Amino acid sequence: IHGSLPDPLPNLESLRVLNMDKNKIEGTLPDFSRAFPELRVLKLSNQGAVSKGGLAGPIPESLANLGFLKELHLSNNVLSNTIPPE
């Protein structure tokens, strides 16, 4: 899969796992909390270096609104800020 994630994301209120590791997604992270309020696992690691595409920019503070989130995988991207506290 390549390209950017849509913003806003489509509403998938029952989605619990989003695993898109090892793709070629680029751009910034959208607000997952509105579209996927039941999300428990978010895997977006290994999207590639920014020079070749990949996720970059700030980690959205809205991740803190995902009350059910247990696993967050964002490694090997070029993201800034810290992961928001619970």
mmCIF file of N, CA, C and O in Angstrom:
data_model
loop_
_atom_site.group_PDB
_atom_site.id
_atom_site.type_symbol
_atom_site.label_atom_id
_atom_site.label_comp_id
_atom_site.label_asym_id
_atom_site.label_seq_id
_atom_site.Cartn_x
_atom_site.Cartn_y
_atom_site.Cartn_z
ATOM 1 N N ILE A 1 0.864 -1.167 0.000
ATOM 2 C CA ILE A 1 0.000 0.000 0.000
ATOM 3 C C ILE A 1 0.905 1.222 0.000
ATOM 4 O O ILE A 1 1.879 1.273 0.747
ATOM 5 N N HIS A 2 0.575 2.213 -0.799
ATOM 6 C CA HIS A 2 1.366 3.437 -0.813
ATOM 7 C C HIS A 2 0.434 4.642 -0.911
ATOM 8 O O HIS A 2 -0.736 4.520 -1.257
ATOM 9 N N GLY A 3 0.977 5.791 -0.569
ATOM 10 C CA GLY A 3 0.194 7.021 -0.577
ATOM 11 C C GLY A 3 -0.015 7.529 0.834
ATOM 12 O O GLY A 3 0.591 7.054 1.786
ATOM 13 N N SER A 4 -0.872 8.498 0.974
ATOM 14 C CA SER A 4 -1.129 9.066 2.299
ATOM 15 C C SER A 4 -2.454 8.545 2.852
ATOM 16 O O SER A 4 -3.300 8.061 2.113
ATOM 17 N N LEU A 5 -2.595 8.666 4.163
ATOM 18 C CA LEU A 5 -3.850 8.279 4.809
ATOM 19 C C LEU A 5 -4.858 9.408 4.630
ATOM 20 O O LEU A 5 -4.495 10.583 4.730
ATOM 21 N N PRO A 6 -6.114 9.084 4.354
ATOM 22 C CA PRO A 6 -7.108 10.149 4.191
ATOM 23 C C PRO A 6 -7.348 10.898 5.497
ATOM 24 O O PRO A 6 -7.236 10.324 6.580
ATOM 25 N N ASP A 7 -7.622 12.175 5.370
ATOM 26 C CA ASP A 7 -7.920 12.983 6.548
ATOM 27 C C ASP A 7 -9.097 13.880 6.199
ATOM 28 O O ASP A 7 -8.945 14.776 5.376
ATOM 29 N N PRO A 8 -10.267 13.654 6.707
ATOM 30 C CA PRO A 8 -10.556 12.727 7.805
ATOM 31 C C PRO A 8 -10.651 11.279 7.320
ATOM 32 O O PRO A 8 -10.917 11.016 6.154
ATOM 33 N N LEU A 9 -10.409 10.374 8.255
ATOM 34 C CA LEU A 9 -10.542 8.943 7.982
ATOM 35 C C LEU A 9 -12.015 8.561 7.926
ATOM 36 O O LEU A 9 -12.850 9.203 8.566
ATOM 37 N N PRO A 10 -12.352 7.505 7.183
ATOM 38 C CA PRO A 10 -13.739 7.039 7.206
ATOM 39 C C PRO A 10 -14.087 6.491 8.585
ATOM 40 O O PRO A 10 -13.222 5.951 9.269
ATOM 41 N N ASN A 11 -15.323 6.655 9.001
ATOM 42 C CA ASN A 11 -15.741 6.164 10.317
ATOM 43 C C ASN A 11 -15.930 4.655 10.286
ATOM 44 O O ASN A 11 -16.778 4.148 9.566
ATOM 45 N N LEU A 12 -15.119 3.973 11.048
ATOM 46 C CA LEU A 12 -15.228 2.523 11.238
ATOM 47 C C LEU A 12 -15.272 2.290 12.743
ATOM 48 O O LEU A 12 -14.300 1.888 13.357
ATOM 49 N N GLU A 13 -16.405 2.564 13.315
ATOM 50 C CA GLU A 13 -16.540 2.619 14.771
ATOM 51 C C GLU A 13 -16.262 1.312 15.475
ATOM 52 O O GLU A 13 -15.943 1.309 16.659
ATOM 53 N N SER A 14 -16.363 0.180 14.794
ATOM 54 C CA SER A 14 -16.116 -1.116 15.429
ATOM 55 C C SER A 14 -14.702 -1.644 15.191
ATOM 56 O O SER A 14 -14.361 -2.708 15.696
ATOM 57 N N LEU A 15 -13.883 -0.918 14.422
ATOM 58 C CA LEU A 15 -12.528 -1.379 14.123
ATOM 59 C C LEU A 15 -11.705 -1.453 15.408
ATOM 60 O O LEU A 15 -11.648 -0.498 16.182
ATOM 61 N N ARG A 16 -11.071 -2.594 15.647
ATOM 62 C CA ARG A 16 -10.275 -2.783 16.855
ATOM 63 C C ARG A 16 -8.782 -2.914 16.565
ATOM 64 O O ARG A 16 -7.972 -2.603 17.409
ATOM 65 N N VAL A 17 -8.418 -3.398 15.361
ATOM 66 C CA VAL A 17 -7.009 -3.576 14.996
ATOM 67 C C VAL A 17 -6.778 -2.970 13.620
ATOM 68 O O VAL A 17 -7.491 -3.292 12.669
ATOM 69 N N LEU A 18 -5.784 -2.083 13.519
ATOM 70 C CA LEU A 18 -5.355 -1.547 12.232
ATOM 71 C C LEU A 18 -3.868 -1.856 12.101
ATOM 72 O O LEU A 18 -3.042 -1.284 12.808
ATOM 73 N N ASN A 19 -3.542 -2.807 11.232
ATOM 74 C CA ASN A 19 -2.159 -3.234 11.029
ATOM 75 C C ASN A 19 -1.763 -2.903 9.596
ATOM 76 O O ASN A 19 -2.191 -3.566 8.659
ATOM 77 N N MET A 20 -0.948 -1.873 9.455
ATOM 78 C CA MET A 20 -0.459 -1.462 8.143
ATOM 79 C C MET A 20 1.059 -1.342 8.166
ATOM 80 O O MET A 20 1.637 -0.490 7.492
ATOM 81 N N ASP A 21 1.729 -2.195 8.954
ATOM 82 C CA ASP A 21 3.190 -2.216 9.007
ATOM 83 C C ASP A 21 3.769 -2.529 7.632
ATOM 84 O O ASP A 21 3.160 -3.241 6.830
ATOM 85 N N LYS A 22 4.967 -2.020 7.409
ATOM 86 C CA LYS A 22 5.776 -2.348 6.230
ATOM 87 C C LYS A 22 5.061 -2.049 4.912
ATOM 88 O O LYS A 22 4.958 -2.886 4.031
ATOM 89 N N ASN A 23 4.569 -0.835 4.803
ATOM 90 C CA ASN A 23 3.990 -0.342 3.560
ATOM 91 C C ASN A 23 4.757 0.903 3.150
ATOM 92 O O ASN A 23 5.850 1.150 3.654
ATOM 93 N N LYS A 24 4.205 1.668 2.270
ATOM 94 C CA LYS A 24 4.842 2.905 1.813
ATOM 95 C C LYS A 24 3.878 4.075 2.005
ATOM 96 O O LYS A 24 3.611 4.838 1.086
ATOM 97 N N ILE A 25 3.366 4.181 3.219
ATOM 98 C CA ILE A 25 2.450 5.262 3.562
ATOM 99 C C ILE A 25 3.294 6.483 3.897
ATOM 100 O O ILE A 25 4.306 6.377 4.583
ATOM 101 N N GLU A 26 2.878 7.627 3.402
ATOM 102 C CA GLU A 26 3.637 8.847 3.653
ATOM 103 C C GLU A 26 2.720 9.939 4.170
ATOM 104 O O GLU A 26 1.497 9.808 4.148
ATOM 105 N N GLY A 27 3.335 10.989 4.661
ATOM 106 C CA GLY A 27 2.571 12.124 5.161
ATOM 107 C C GLY A 27 2.470 12.110 6.674
ATOM 108 O O GLY A 27 3.250 11.457 7.362
ATOM 109 N N THR A 28 1.488 12.827 7.190
ATOM 110 C CA THR A 28 1.297 12.945 8.633
ATOM 111 C C THR A 28 0.208 11.993 9.112
ATOM 112 O O THR A 28 -0.576 11.476 8.328
ATOM 113 N N LEU A 29 0.172 11.791 10.416
ATOM 114 C CA LEU A 29 -0.844 10.929 11.021
ATOM 115 C C LEU A 29 -2.140 11.719 11.230
ATOM 116 O O LEU A 29 -2.116 12.792 11.830
ATOM 117 N N PRO A 30 -3.257 11.216 10.750
ATOM 118 C CA PRO A 30 -4.535 11.892 10.993
ATOM 119 C C PRO A 30 -5.067 11.580 12.398
ATOM 120 O O PRO A 30 -4.458 10.813 13.151
ATOM 121 N N ASP A 31 -6.202 12.131 12.727
ATOM 122 C CA ASP A 31 -6.867 11.879 14.011
ATOM 123 C C ASP A 31 -7.586 10.535 13.938
ATOM 124 O O ASP A 31 -8.610 10.413 13.285
ATOM 125 N N PHE A 32 -7.032 9.537 14.597
ATOM 126 C CA PHE A 32 -7.635 8.198 14.610
ATOM 127 C C PHE A 32 -8.783 8.106 15.612
ATOM 128 O O PHE A 32 -9.634 7.240 15.497
ATOM 129 N N SER A 33 -8.822 8.982 16.604
ATOM 130 C CA SER A 33 -9.780 8.839 17.702
ATOM 131 C C SER A 33 -11.227 9.046 17.253
ATOM 132 O O SER A 33 -12.125 8.401 17.788
ATOM 133 N N ARG A 34 -11.477 9.900 16.316
ATOM 134 C CA ARG A 34 -12.854 10.132 15.857
ATOM 135 C C ARG A 34 -13.358 8.988 14.993
ATOM 136 O O ARG A 34 -14.505 8.590 15.080
ATOM 137 N N ALA A 35 -12.494 8.478 14.118
ATOM 138 C CA ALA A 35 -12.905 7.452 13.164
ATOM 139 C C ALA A 35 -12.933 6.054 13.765
ATOM 140 O O ALA A 35 -13.755 5.230 13.387
ATOM 141 N N PHE A 36 -12.023 5.788 14.684
ATOM 142 C CA PHE A 36 -11.860 4.433 15.241
ATOM 143 C C PHE A 36 -11.890 4.464 16.776
ATOM 144 O O PHE A 36 -10.903 4.132 17.437
ATOM 145 N N PRO A 37 -12.997 4.831 17.388
ATOM 146 C CA PRO A 37 -13.025 5.002 18.850
ATOM 147 C C PRO A 37 -12.785 3.713 19.640
ATOM 148 O O PRO A 37 -12.407 3.775 20.808
ATOM 149 N N GLU A 38 -12.963 2.549 19.034
ATOM 150 C CA GLU A 38 -12.772 1.272 19.725
ATOM 151 C C GLU A 38 -11.390 0.664 19.458
ATOM 152 O O GLU A 38 -11.116 -0.458 19.875
ATOM 153 N N LEU A 39 -10.507 1.401 18.788
ATOM 154 C CA LEU A 39 -9.211 0.874 18.377
ATOM 155 C C LEU A 39 -8.384 0.415 19.572
ATOM 156 O O LEU A 39 -8.236 1.132 20.557
ATOM 157 N N ARG A 40 -7.855 -0.800 19.481
ATOM 158 C CA ARG A 40 -7.021 -1.373 20.533
ATOM 159 C C ARG A 40 -5.571 -1.541 20.097
ATOM 160 O O ARG A 40 -4.668 -1.499 20.908
ATOM 161 N N VAL A 41 -5.345 -1.749 18.790
ATOM 162 C CA VAL A 41 -3.995 -1.961 18.257
ATOM 163 C C VAL A 41 -3.826 -1.107 17.005
ATOM 164 O O VAL A 41 -4.638 -1.190 16.081
ATOM 165 N N LEU A 42 -2.768 -0.290 16.982
ATOM 166 C CA LEU A 42 -2.439 0.532 15.820
ATOM 167 C C LEU A 42 -0.995 0.251 15.438
ATOM 168 O O LEU A 42 -0.079 0.525 16.216
ATOM 169 N N LYS A 43 -0.795 -0.326 14.266
ATOM 170 C CA LYS A 43 0.542 -0.681 13.789
ATOM 171 C C LYS A 43 0.820 0.041 12.473
ATOM 172 O O LYS A 43 0.207 -0.264 11.451
ATOM 173 N N LEU A 44 1.745 0.995 12.529
ATOM 174 C CA LEU A 44 2.138 1.763 11.349
ATOM 175 C C LEU A 44 3.657 1.857 11.245
ATOM 176 O O LEU A 44 4.184 2.828 10.704
ATOM 177 N N SER A 45 4.378 0.873 11.741
ATOM 178 C CA SER A 45 5.840 0.889 11.719
ATOM 179 C C SER A 45 6.376 0.640 10.317
ATOM 180 O O SER A 45 5.695 0.088 9.460
ATOM 181 N N ASN A 46 7.635 1.041 10.128
ATOM 182 C CA ASN A 46 8.410 0.697 8.929
ATOM 183 C C ASN A 46 7.777 1.188 7.634
ATOM 184 O O ASN A 46 7.621 0.440 6.676
ATOM 185 N N GLN A 47 7.443 2.465 7.581
ATOM 186 C CA GLN A 47 6.882 3.029 6.357
ATOM 187 C C GLN A 47 7.954 3.588 5.425
ATOM 188 O O GLN A 47 7.654 4.034 4.334
ATOM 189 N N GLY A 48 9.204 3.551 5.839
ATOM 190 C CA GLY A 48 10.290 4.012 4.981
ATOM 191 C C GLY A 48 10.835 5.347 5.427
ATOM 192 O O GLY A 48 10.228 6.065 6.212
ATOM 193 N N ALA A 49 12.002 5.674 4.905
ATOM 194 C CA ALA A 49 12.639 6.952 5.220
ATOM 195 C C ALA A 49 11.860 8.085 4.561
ATOM 196 O O ALA A 49 11.229 7.900 3.528
ATOM 197 N N VAL A 50 11.926 9.270 5.146
ATOM 198 C CA VAL A 50 11.191 10.413 4.609
ATOM 199 C C VAL A 50 11.633 10.708 3.180
ATOM 200 O O VAL A 50 10.828 11.059 2.331
ATOM 201 N N SER A 51 12.922 10.535 2.872
ATOM 202 C CA SER A 51 13.393 10.805 1.519
ATOM 203 C C SER A 51 12.758 9.862 0.504
ATOM 204 O O SER A 51 12.714 10.155 -0.683
ATOM 205 N N LYS A 52 12.252 8.734 0.954
ATOM 206 C CA LYS A 52 11.593 7.763 0.081
ATOM 207 C C LYS A 52 10.100 7.693 0.380
ATOM 208 O O LYS A 52 9.430 6.760 -0.016
ATOM 209 N N GLY A 53 9.586 8.656 1.082
ATOM 210 C CA GLY A 53 8.218 8.601 1.570
ATOM 211 C C GLY A 53 8.275 8.168 3.025
ATOM 212 O O GLY A 53 9.336 8.029 3.612
ATOM 213 N N GLY A 54 7.177 7.956 3.637
ATOM 214 C CA GLY A 54 7.144 7.537 5.032
ATOM 215 C C GLY A 54 6.363 8.521 5.870
ATOM 216 O O GLY A 54 6.021 9.611 5.431
ATOM 217 N N LEU A 55 6.072 8.123 7.085
ATOM 218 C CA LEU A 55 5.323 8.971 8.007
ATOM 219 C C LEU A 55 6.269 9.967 8.661
ATOM 220 O O LEU A 55 7.354 9.606 9.107
ATOM 221 N N ALA A 56 5.849 11.214 8.723
ATOM 222 C CA ALA A 56 6.669 12.276 9.309
ATOM 223 C C ALA A 56 5.747 13.271 10.006
ATOM 224 O O ALA A 56 4.537 13.261 9.810
ATOM 225 N N GLY A 57 6.348 14.117 10.810
ATOM 226 C CA GLY A 57 5.585 15.155 11.491
ATOM 227 C C GLY A 57 5.257 14.768 12.919
ATOM 228 O O GLY A 57 5.747 13.764 13.441
ATOM 229 N N PRO A 58 4.417 15.561 13.547
ATOM 230 C CA PRO A 58 4.102 15.325 14.963
ATOM 231 C C PRO A 58 3.185 14.133 15.184
ATOM 232 O O PRO A 58 2.344 13.809 14.350
ATOM 233 N N ILE A 59 3.364 13.488 16.325
ATOM 234 C CA ILE A 59 2.436 12.446 16.769
ATOM 235 C C ILE A 59 1.208 13.180 17.313
ATOM 236 O O ILE A 59 1.336 14.013 18.203
ATOM 237 N N PRO A 60 0.024 12.902 16.785
ATOM 238 C CA PRO A 60 -1.166 13.660 17.209
ATOM 239 C C PRO A 60 -1.506 13.454 18.689
ATOM 240 O O PRO A 60 -1.501 12.332 19.182
ATOM 241 N N GLU A 61 -1.807 14.547 19.356
ATOM 242 C CA GLU A 61 -2.227 14.468 20.755
ATOM 243 C C GLU A 61 -3.531 13.707 20.903
ATOM 244 O O GLU A 61 -3.838 13.165 21.956
ATOM 245 N N SER A 62 -4.300 13.634 19.832
ATOM 246 C CA SER A 62 -5.596 12.947 19.874
ATOM 247 C C SER A 62 -5.452 11.445 20.124
ATOM 248 O O SER A 62 -6.428 10.788 20.483
ATOM 249 N N LEU A 63 -4.246 10.889 19.989
ATOM 250 C CA LEU A 63 -4.053 9.463 20.321
ATOM 251 C C LEU A 63 -4.415 9.193 21.779
ATOM 252 O O LEU A 63 -4.831 8.100 22.123
ATOM 253 N N ALA A 64 -4.265 10.205 22.621
ATOM 254 C CA ALA A 64 -4.620 10.055 24.040
ATOM 255 C C ALA A 64 -6.116 9.821 24.218
ATOM 256 O O ALA A 64 -6.550 9.324 25.259
ATOM 257 N N ASN A 65 -6.921 10.147 23.209
ATOM 258 C CA ASN A 65 -8.371 9.955 23.287
ATOM 259 C C ASN A 65 -8.794 8.530 22.959
ATOM 260 O O ASN A 65 -9.977 8.211 23.045
ATOM 261 N N LEU A 66 -7.849 7.686 22.546
ATOM 262 C CA LEU A 66 -8.162 6.288 22.250
ATOM 263 C C LEU A 66 -8.084 5.491 23.550
ATOM 264 O O LEU A 66 -7.068 4.901 23.876
ATOM 265 N N GLY A 67 -9.171 5.498 24.279
ATOM 266 C CA GLY A 67 -9.208 4.903 25.612
ATOM 267 C C GLY A 67 -8.965 3.408 25.670
ATOM 268 O O GLY A 67 -8.574 2.884 26.706
ATOM 269 N N PHE A 68 -9.185 2.687 24.567
ATOM 270 C CA PHE A 68 -9.001 1.239 24.548
ATOM 271 C C PHE A 68 -7.647 0.826 23.972
ATOM 272 O O PHE A 68 -7.321 -0.353 23.958
ATOM 273 N N LEU A 69 -6.859 1.786 23.485
ATOM 274 C CA LEU A 69 -5.593 1.470 22.817
ATOM 275 C C LEU A 69 -4.613 0.796 23.776
ATOM 276 O O LEU A 69 -4.306 1.316 24.841
ATOM 277 N N LYS A 70 -4.167 -0.397 23.396
ATOM 278 C CA LYS A 70 -3.223 -1.170 24.214
ATOM 279 C C LYS A 70 -1.860 -1.301 23.540
ATOM 280 O O LYS A 70 -0.864 -1.478 24.206
ATOM 281 N N GLU A 71 -1.830 -1.287 22.196
ATOM 282 C CA GLU A 71 -0.578 -1.417 21.456
ATOM 283 C C GLU A 71 -0.475 -0.308 20.424
ATOM 284 O O GLU A 71 -1.404 -0.088 19.653
ATOM 285 N N LEU A 72 0.678 0.370 20.416
ATOM 286 C CA LEU A 72 0.949 1.426 19.461
ATOM 287 C C LEU A 72 2.331 1.185 18.882
ATOM 288 O O LEU A 72 3.318 1.189 19.603
ATOM 289 N N HIS A 73 2.403 0.949 17.575
ATOM 290 C CA HIS A 73 3.662 0.660 16.893
ATOM 291 C C HIS A 73 3.890 1.733 15.827
ATOM 292 O O HIS A 73 3.182 1.759 14.817
ATOM 293 N N LEU A 74 4.870 2.601 16.074
ATOM 294 C CA LEU A 74 5.177 3.683 15.142
ATOM 295 C C LEU A 74 6.663 3.731 14.795
ATOM 296 O O LEU A 74 7.129 4.713 14.220
ATOM 297 N N SER A 75 7.422 2.701 15.113
ATOM 298 C CA SER A 75 8.879 2.731 14.931
ATOM 299 C C SER A 75 9.273 2.817 13.466
ATOM 300 O O SER A 75 8.501 2.493 12.559
ATOM 301 N N ASN A 76 10.505 3.272 13.248
ATOM 302 C CA ASN A 76 11.100 3.400 11.919
ATOM 303 C C ASN A 76 10.308 4.326 11.000
ATOM 304 O O ASN A 76 10.107 4.046 9.826
ATOM 305 N N ASN A 77 9.858 5.417 11.566
ATOM 306 C CA ASN A 77 9.278 6.534 10.843
ATOM 307 C C ASN A 77 10.003 7.776 11.335
ATOM 308 O O ASN A 77 10.880 7.688 12.194
ATOM 309 N N VAL A 78 9.667 8.928 10.813
ATOM 310 C CA VAL A 78 10.315 10.165 11.247
ATOM 311 C C VAL A 78 9.245 11.046 11.884
ATOM 312 O O VAL A 78 8.799 12.032 11.312
ATOM 313 N N LEU A 79 8.822 10.626 13.061
ATOM 314 C CA LEU A 79 7.766 11.336 13.789
ATOM 315 C C LEU A 79 8.385 12.145 14.907
ATOM 316 O O LEU A 79 9.406 11.763 15.488
ATOM 317 N N SER A 80 7.768 13.268 15.236
ATOM 318 C CA SER A 80 8.278 14.136 16.295
ATOM 319 C C SER A 80 7.276 14.195 17.442
ATOM 320 O O SER A 80 6.184 13.666 17.347
ATOM 321 N N ASN A 81 7.653 14.866 18.487
ATOM 322 C CA ASN A 81 6.889 14.978 19.728
ATOM 323 C C ASN A 81 7.010 13.674 20.510
ATOM 324 O O ASN A 81 7.704 12.753 20.122
ATOM 325 N N THR A 82 6.302 13.618 21.593
ATOM 326 C CA THR A 82 6.247 12.400 22.403
ATOM 327 C C THR A 82 4.863 11.791 22.262
ATOM 328 O O THR A 82 3.911 12.440 21.834
ATOM 329 N N ILE A 83 4.783 10.538 22.646
ATOM 330 C CA ILE A 83 3.481 9.881 22.637
ATOM 331 C C ILE A 83 2.667 10.479 23.766
ATOM 332 O O ILE A 83 3.122 10.548 24.899
ATOM 333 N N PRO A 84 1.464 10.941 23.466
ATOM 334 C CA PRO A 84 0.648 11.587 24.500
ATOM 335 C C PRO A 84 0.342 10.641 25.659
ATOM 336 O O PRO A 84 0.136 9.436 25.443
ATOM 337 N N PRO A 85 0.343 11.166 26.890
ATOM 338 C CA PRO A 85 -0.007 10.316 28.040
ATOM 339 C C PRO A 85 -1.474 9.939 27.998
ATOM 340 O O PRO A 85 -2.267 10.545 27.280
ATOM 341 N N GLU A 86 -1.824 8.954 28.823
ATOM 342 C CA GLU A 86 -3.231 8.520 28.890
ATOM 343 C C GLU A 86 -4.129 9.623 29.362
ATOM 344 O O GLU A 86 -3.824 10.417 30.151
#
